[in-house]
Tab-separated table of C-alpha atoms and ligand atoms in Angstrom:
chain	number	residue	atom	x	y	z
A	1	UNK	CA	0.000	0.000	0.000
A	2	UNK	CA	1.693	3.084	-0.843
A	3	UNK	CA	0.375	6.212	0.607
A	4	UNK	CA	0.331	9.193	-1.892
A	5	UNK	CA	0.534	12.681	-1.717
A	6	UNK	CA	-1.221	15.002	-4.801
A	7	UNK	CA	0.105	18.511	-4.802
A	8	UNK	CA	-2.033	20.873	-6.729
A	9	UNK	CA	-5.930	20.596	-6.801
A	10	UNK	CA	-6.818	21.804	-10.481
A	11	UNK	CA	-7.977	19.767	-13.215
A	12	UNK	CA	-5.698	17.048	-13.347
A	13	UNK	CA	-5.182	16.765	-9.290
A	14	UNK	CA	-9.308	15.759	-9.564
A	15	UNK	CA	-8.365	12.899	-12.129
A	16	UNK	CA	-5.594	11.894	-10.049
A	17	UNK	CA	-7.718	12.080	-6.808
A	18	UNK	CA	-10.513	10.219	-8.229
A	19	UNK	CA	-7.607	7.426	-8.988
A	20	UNK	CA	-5.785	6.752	-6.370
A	21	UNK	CA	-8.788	6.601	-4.212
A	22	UNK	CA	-10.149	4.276	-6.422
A	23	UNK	CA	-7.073	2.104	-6.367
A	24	UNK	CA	-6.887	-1.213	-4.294
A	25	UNK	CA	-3.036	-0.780	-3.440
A	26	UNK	CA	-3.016	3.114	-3.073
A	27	UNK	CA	-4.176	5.524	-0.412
A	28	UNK	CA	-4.741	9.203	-0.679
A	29	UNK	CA	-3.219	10.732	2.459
A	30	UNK	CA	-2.855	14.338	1.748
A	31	UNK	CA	-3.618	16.907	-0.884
A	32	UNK	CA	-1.627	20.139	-1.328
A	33	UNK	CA	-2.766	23.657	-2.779
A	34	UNK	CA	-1.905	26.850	-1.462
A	35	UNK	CA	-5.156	28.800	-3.136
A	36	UNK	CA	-8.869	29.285	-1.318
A	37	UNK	CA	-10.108	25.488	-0.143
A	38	UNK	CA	-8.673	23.688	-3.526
A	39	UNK	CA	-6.952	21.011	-1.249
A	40	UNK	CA	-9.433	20.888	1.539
A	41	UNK	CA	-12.467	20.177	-0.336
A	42	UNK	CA	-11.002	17.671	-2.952
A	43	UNK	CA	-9.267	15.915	0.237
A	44	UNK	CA	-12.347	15.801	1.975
A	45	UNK	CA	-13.933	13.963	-0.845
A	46	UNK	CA	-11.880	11.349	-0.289
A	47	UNK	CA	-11.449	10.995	3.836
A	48	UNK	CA	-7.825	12.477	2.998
A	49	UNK	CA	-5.335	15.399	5.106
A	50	UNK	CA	-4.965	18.764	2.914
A	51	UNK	CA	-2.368	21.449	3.190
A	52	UNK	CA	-1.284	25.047	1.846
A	53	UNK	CA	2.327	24.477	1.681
A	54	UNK	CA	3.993	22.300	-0.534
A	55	UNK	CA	7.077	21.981	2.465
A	56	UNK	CA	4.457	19.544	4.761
A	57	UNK	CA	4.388	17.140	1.978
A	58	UNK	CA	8.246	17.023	1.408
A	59	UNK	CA	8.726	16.948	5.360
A	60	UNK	CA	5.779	14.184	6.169
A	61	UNK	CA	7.284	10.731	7.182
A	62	UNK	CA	3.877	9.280	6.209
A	63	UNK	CA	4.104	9.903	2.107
A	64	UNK	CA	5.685	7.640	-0.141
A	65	UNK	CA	4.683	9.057	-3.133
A	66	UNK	CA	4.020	12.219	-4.956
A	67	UNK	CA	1.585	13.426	-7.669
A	68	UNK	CA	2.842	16.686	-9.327
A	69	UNK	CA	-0.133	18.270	-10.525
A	70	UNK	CA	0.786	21.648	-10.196
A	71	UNK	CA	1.566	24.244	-12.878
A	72	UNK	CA	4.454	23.321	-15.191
A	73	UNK	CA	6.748	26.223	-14.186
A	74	UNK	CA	6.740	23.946	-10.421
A	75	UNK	CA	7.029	20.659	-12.013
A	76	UNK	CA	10.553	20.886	-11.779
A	77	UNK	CA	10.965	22.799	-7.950
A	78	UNK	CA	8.107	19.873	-6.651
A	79	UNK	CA	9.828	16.894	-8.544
A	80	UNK	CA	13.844	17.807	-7.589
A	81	UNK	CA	12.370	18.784	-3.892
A	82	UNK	CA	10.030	15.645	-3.592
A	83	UNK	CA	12.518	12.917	-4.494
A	84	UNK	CA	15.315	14.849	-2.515
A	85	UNK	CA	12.880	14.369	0.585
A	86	UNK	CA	13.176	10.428	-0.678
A	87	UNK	CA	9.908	10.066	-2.209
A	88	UNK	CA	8.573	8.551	-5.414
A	89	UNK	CA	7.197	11.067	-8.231
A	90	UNK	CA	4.571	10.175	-11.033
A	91	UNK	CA	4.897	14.156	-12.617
A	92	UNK	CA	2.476	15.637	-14.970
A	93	UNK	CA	3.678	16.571	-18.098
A	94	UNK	CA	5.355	19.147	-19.108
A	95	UNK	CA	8.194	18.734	-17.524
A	96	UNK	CA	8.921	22.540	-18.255
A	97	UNK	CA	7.713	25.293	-20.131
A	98	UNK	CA	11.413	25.975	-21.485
A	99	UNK	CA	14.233	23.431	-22.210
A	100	UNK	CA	16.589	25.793	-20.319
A	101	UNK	CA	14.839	25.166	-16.942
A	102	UNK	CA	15.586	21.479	-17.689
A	103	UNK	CA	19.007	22.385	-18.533
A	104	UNK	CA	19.872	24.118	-15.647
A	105	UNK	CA	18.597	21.470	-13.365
A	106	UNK	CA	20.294	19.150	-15.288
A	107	UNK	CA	22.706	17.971	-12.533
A	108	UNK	CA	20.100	17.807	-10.144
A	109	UNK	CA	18.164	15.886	-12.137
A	110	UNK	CA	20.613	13.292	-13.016
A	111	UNK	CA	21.015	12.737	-9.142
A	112	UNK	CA	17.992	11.742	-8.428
A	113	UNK	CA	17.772	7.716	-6.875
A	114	UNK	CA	13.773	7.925	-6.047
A	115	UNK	CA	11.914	6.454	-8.776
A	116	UNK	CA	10.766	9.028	-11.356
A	117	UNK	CA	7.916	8.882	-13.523
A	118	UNK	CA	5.951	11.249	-16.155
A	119	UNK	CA	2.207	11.339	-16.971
A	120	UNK	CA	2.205	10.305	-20.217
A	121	UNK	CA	-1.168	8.569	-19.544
A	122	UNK	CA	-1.854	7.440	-23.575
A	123	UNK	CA	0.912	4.980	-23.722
A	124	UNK	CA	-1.464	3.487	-21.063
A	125	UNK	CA	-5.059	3.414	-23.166
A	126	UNK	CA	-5.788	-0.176	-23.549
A	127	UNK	CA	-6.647	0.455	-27.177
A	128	UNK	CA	-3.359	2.712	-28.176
A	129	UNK	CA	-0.897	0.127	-25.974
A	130	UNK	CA	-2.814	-2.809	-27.969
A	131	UNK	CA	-1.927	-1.608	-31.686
A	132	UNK	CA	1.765	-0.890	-29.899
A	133	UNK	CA	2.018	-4.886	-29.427
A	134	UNK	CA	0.415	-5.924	-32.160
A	135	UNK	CA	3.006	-3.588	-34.098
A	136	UNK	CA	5.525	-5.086	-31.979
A	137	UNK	CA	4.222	-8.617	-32.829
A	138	UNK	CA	4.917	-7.839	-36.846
A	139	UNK	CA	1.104	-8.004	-37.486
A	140	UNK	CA	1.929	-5.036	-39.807
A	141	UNK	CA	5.105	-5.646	-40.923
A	142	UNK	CA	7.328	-2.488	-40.810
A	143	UNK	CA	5.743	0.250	-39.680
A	144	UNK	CA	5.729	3.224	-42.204
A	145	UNK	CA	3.306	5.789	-41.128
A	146	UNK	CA	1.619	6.594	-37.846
A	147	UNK	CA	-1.457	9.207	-37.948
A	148	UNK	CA	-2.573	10.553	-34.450
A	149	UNK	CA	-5.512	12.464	-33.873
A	150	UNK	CA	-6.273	15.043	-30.708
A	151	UNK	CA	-8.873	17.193	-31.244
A	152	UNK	CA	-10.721	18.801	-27.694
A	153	UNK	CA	-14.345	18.955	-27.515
A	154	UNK	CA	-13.667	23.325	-26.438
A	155	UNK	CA	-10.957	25.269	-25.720
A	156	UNK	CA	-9.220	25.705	-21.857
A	157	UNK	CA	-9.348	29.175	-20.890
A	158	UNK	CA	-7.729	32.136	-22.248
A	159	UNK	CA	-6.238	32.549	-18.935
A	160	UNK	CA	-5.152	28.727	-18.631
A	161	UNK	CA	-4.082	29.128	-22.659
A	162	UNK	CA	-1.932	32.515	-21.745
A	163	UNK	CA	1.010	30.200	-19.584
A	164	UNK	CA	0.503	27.054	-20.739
A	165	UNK	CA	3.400	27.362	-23.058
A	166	UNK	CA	1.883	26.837	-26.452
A	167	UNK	CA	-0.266	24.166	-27.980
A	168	UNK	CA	2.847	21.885	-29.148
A	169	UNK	CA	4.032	21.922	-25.005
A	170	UNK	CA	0.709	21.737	-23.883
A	171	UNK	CA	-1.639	20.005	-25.530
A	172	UNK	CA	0.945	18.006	-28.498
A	173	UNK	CA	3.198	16.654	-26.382
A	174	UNK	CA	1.196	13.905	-25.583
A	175	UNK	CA	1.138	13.064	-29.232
A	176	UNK	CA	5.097	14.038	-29.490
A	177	UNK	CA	5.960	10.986	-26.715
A	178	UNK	CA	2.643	8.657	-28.329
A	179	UNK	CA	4.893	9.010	-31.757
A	180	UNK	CA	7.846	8.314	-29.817
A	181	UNK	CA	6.578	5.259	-28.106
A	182	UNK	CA	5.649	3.833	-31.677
A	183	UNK	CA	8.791	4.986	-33.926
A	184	UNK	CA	11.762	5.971	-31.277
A	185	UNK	CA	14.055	8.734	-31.490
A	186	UNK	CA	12.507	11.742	-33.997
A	187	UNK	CA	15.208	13.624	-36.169
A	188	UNK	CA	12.704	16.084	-38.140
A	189	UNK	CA	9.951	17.787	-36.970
A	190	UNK	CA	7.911	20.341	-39.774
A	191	UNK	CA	5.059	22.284	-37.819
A	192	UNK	CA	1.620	24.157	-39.587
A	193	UNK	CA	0.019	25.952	-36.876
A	194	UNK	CA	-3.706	27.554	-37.266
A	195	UNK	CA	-5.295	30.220	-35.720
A	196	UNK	CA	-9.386	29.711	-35.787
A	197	UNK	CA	-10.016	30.957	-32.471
A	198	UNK	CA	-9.673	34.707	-32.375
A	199	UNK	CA	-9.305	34.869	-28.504
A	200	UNK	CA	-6.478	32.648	-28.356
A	201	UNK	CA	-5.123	33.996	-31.506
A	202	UNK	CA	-4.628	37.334	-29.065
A	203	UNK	CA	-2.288	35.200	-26.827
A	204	UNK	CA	-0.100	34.453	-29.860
A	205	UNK	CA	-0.880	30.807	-29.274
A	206	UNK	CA	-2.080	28.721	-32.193
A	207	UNK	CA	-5.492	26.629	-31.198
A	208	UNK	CA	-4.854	24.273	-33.954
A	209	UNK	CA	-1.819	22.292	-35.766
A	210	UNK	CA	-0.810	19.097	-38.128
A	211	UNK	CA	2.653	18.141	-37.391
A	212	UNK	CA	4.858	15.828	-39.228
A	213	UNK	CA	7.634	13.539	-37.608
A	214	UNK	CA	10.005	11.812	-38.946
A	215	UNK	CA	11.924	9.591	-36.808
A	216	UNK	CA	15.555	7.947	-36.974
A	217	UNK	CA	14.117	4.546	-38.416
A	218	UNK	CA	12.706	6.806	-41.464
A	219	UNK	CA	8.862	6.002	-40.443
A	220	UNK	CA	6.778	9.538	-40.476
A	221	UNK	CA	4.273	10.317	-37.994
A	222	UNK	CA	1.387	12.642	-38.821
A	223	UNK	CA	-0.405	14.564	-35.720
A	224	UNK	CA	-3.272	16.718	-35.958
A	225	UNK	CA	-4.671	18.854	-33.363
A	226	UNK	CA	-7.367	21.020	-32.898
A	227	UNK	CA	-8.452	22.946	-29.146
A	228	UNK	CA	-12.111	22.441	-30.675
A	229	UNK	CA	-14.269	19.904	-32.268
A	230	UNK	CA	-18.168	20.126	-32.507
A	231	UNK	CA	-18.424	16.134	-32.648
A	232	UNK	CA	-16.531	15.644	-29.104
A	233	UNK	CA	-13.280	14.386	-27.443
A	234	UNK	CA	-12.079	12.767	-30.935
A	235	UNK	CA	-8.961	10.608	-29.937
A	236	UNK	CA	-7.674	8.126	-32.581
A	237	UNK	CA	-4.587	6.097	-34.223
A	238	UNK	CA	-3.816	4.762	-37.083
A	239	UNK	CA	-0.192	2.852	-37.696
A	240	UNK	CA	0.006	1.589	-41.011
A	241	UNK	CA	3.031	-0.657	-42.015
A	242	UNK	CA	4.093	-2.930	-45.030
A	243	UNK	CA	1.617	-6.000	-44.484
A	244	UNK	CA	-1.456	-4.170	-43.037
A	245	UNK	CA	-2.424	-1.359	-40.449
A	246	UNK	CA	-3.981	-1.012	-37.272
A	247	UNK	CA	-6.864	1.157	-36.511
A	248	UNK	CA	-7.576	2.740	-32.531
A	249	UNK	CA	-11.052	4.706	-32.995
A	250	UNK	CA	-13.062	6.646	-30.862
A	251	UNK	CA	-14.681	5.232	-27.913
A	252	UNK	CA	-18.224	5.593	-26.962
A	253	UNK	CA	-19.739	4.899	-23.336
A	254	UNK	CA	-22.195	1.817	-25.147
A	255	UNK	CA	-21.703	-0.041	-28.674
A	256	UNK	CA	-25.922	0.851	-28.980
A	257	UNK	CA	-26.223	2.157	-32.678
A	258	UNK	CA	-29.826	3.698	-34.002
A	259	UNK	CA	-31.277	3.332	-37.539
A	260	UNK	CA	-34.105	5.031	-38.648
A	261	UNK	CA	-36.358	7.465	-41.199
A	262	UNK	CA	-33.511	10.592	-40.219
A	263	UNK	CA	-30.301	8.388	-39.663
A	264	UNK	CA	-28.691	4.977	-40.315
A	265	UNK	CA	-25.876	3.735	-37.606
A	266	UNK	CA	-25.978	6.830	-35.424
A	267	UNK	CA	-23.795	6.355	-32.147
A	268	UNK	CA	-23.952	7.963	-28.993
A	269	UNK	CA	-21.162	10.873	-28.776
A	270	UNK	CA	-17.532	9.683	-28.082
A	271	UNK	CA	-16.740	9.671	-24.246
A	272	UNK	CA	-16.218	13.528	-23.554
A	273	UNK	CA	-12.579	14.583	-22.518
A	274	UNK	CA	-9.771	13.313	-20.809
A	275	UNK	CA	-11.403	12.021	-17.672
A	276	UNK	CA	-13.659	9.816	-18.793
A	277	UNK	CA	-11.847	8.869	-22.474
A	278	UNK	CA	-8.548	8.057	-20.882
A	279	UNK	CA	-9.910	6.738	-17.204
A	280	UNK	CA	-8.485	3.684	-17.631
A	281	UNK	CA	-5.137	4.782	-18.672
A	282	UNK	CA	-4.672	7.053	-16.044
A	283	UNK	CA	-5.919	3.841	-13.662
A	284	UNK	CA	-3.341	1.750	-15.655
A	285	UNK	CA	-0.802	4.417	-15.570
A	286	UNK	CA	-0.981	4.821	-11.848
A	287	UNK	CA	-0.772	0.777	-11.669
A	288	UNK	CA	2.060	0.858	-13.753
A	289	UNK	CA	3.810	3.440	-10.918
A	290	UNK	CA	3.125	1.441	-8.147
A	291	UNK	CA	4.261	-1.751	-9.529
A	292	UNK	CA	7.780	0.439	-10.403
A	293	UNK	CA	7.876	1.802	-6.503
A	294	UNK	CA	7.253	-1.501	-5.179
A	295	UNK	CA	9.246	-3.502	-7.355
A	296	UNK	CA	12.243	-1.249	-7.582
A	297	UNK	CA	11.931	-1.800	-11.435
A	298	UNK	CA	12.546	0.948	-13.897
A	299	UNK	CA	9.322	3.452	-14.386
A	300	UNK	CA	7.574	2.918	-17.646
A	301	UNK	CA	8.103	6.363	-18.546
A	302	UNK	CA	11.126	8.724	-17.486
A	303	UNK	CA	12.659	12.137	-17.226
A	304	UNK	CA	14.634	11.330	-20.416
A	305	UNK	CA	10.652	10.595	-22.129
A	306	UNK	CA	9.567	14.048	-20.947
A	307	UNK	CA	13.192	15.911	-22.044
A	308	UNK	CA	12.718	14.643	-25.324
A	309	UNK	CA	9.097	14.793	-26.110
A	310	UNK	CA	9.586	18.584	-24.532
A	311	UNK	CA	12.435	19.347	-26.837
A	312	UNK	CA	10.180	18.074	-29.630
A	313	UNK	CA	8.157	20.625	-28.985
A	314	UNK	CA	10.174	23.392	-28.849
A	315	UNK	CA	11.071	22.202	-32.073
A	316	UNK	CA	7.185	21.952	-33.341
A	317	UNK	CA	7.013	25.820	-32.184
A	318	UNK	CA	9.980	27.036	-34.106
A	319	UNK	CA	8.634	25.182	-37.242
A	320	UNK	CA	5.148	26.584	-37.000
A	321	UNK	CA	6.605	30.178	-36.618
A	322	UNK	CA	9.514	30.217	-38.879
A	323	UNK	CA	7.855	27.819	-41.905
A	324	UNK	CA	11.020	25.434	-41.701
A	325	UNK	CA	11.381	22.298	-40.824
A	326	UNK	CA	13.888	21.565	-37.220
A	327	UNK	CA	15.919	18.827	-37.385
A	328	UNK	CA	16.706	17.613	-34.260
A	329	UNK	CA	19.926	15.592	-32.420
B	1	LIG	N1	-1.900	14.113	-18.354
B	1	LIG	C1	-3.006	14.770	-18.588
B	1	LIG	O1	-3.953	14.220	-19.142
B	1	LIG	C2	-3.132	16.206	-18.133
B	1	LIG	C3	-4.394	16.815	-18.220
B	1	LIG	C4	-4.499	18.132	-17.758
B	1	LIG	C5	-3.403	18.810	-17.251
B	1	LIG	N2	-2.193	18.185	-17.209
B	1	LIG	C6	-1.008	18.905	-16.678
B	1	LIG	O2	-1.209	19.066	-15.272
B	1	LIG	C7	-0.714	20.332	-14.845
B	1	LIG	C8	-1.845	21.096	-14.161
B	1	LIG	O3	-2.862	21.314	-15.109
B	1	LIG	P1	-4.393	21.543	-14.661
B	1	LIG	O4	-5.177	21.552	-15.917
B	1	LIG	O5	-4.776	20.615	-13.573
B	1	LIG	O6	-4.278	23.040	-14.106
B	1	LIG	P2	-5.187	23.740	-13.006
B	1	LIG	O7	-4.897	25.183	-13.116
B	1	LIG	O8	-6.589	23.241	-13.106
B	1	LIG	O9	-4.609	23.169	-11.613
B	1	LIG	C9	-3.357	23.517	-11.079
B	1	LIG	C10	-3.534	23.594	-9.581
B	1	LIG	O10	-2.239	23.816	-8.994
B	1	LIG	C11	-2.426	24.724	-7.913
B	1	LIG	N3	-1.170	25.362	-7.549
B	1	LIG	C12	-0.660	26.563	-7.955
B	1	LIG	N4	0.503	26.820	-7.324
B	1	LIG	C13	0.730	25.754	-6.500
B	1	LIG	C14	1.749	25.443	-5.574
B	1	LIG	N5	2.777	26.265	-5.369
B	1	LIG	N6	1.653	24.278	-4.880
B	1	LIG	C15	0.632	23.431	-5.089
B	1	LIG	N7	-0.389	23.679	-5.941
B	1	LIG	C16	-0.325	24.830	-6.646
B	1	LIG	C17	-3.487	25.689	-8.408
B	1	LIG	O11	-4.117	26.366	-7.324
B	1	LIG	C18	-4.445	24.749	-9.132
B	1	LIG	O12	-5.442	24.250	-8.266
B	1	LIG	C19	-0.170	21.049	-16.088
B	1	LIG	O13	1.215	20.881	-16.127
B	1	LIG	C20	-0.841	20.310	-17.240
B	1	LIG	O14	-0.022	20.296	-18.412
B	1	LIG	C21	-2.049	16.905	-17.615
């Protein structure tokens, strides 16, 4: 049983609540957020300890574990300080909003003994980690191409959009490590970026973007991304290789389809955002942590994941506002 600390109650500090709680071999002890009642209420939800200060967590003999959930700028400060205090780290990603935060921590980083790991939670959808072994498993031959698709069903806020660091560090970087799960190291990186949202145009953020990858082993990857989509949460993969391809599609709460005088195989809408489309990866992911911790085996995903998918990134940016295409390494 490994008792876990979760500092910062936003968005993804609810997902990871809702997790943990949930899991048979975890145990939410304490929840940390320094604004209004953040920690106390979601730690009440769950029978759990809350405080302001990220310090009691670091300095409490009780947690084993830490959930970084705070904004990226303090994913480095909370990771470096947590594992110094000897504790275990599943970090959100980001791991920064600039490479040379990473850079400058560098030796830090490298000395770190606690087990590390970054919330890449897709490598952990059943679906996506299926077509991975079946790829693996030569069903499709080679694998040429790889086509990911993350579109949101709305927009974050402006205010949320404003230091988030960009779509490519924000919202693409899932899709960055996802292509680097399936094809390795990426060399190229050639960036479109859209602006179709006026208000997050004004933050000089894009709110849409197709990327192309290509990686080491010559296979391309193909992401698109949009910050809206009137159909829903529309999360999909496609690897297609020499002898065949694999198809991941959309995933709907029941397979119930409706046929009638207005429609023919209508569907109910595709589970709506991350929550509920990716709970069991993040219940996998967070399996996947514990086993790690307990075991002493390496972490599924690493600091080295995060530095690369983030420098892909930066890469992604530069592409999309200079028109050229980055190679990388
Ligand atoms: N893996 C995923 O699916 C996923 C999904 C959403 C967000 N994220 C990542 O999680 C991080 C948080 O995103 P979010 O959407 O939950 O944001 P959010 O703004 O909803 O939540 C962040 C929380 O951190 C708190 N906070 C601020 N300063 C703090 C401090 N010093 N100590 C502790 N808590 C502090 C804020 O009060 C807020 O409650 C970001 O890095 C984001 O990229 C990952």
């Amino acid at each position: 049983m490994l008792n876990i600390a979760i500092i910062g109650a936003g968005r993804i500090g609810h997902v990871h609540a809702r997790t943990v709680a949930a899991h048979p071999q975890a145990r939410l002890a304490l929840v940390c957020d320094p604004f209004g009642d953040a920690a106390e209420s979601l730690a009440a939800e769950y029978g759990a300890r809350s405080c302001k200060e990220a310090e009691e967590v670091f300095n409490d003999p009780e947690i084993d574990a830490v959930i970084v959930g705070s904004p990226t700028p303090l994913h480095i400060p909370h990771l470096l300080a947590a594992a110094k205090a000897g504790k275990a780290v599943l970090c959100e990603k980001p791991i920064a909003l600039d490479i040379t935060d990473v850079e400058a921590a560098k030796d830090e980083l490298d000395a770190i003994t606690t087990p590390v790991m970054f919330g890449f939670n897709r490598r952990f959808d059943p679906s996506f980690a299926a077509v991975r072994e079946a790829v693996a498993a030569g069903r499709i031959g080679e694998l040429e191409q790889l086509t990911i698709i993350s579109r949101d069903p709305a927009a974050p806020p402006v205010d949320y959009v404003k230091v988030s660091g960009g779509i490519f560090r924000d919202m693409t970087i899932h899709d960055f490590d996802t292509a680097r799960f399936f094809l390795g190291d990426i060399v190229e990186v050639h960036a479109v970026g859209q602006n179709l949202d006026e208000a997050i145009k004004e933050t000089g953020d894009f709110d849409a973007a197709v990327v192309t990858l290509r990686a080491a082993s010559g296979a391309v990857a193909t992401i698109v991304n949009n910050r809206h989509c009137a159909s829903g949460y529309d999360q999909r993969l496609e690897a297609s290789g020499r002898d065949g391809a694999l198809f991941a599609e959309n995933v709907r709460a029941t397979t119930v389809r409706l046929s009638n005088a207005e429609v023919t195989d209508a569907q109910e809408p595709y589970l709506d955002f991350f929550l509920e489309r990716y709970a069991d990866a993040y219940r996998i992911e967070l399996s996947a942590f514990i086993e790690a911790v307990e075991k002493g085996t390496p972490t599924p995903t690493t600091i080295a994941d995060a530095v690369a998918a983030l420098r892909i990134a930066e890469a992604a940016t530069e592409s999309a506002r200079t028109g050229t295409v980055i190679r990388l390494g």
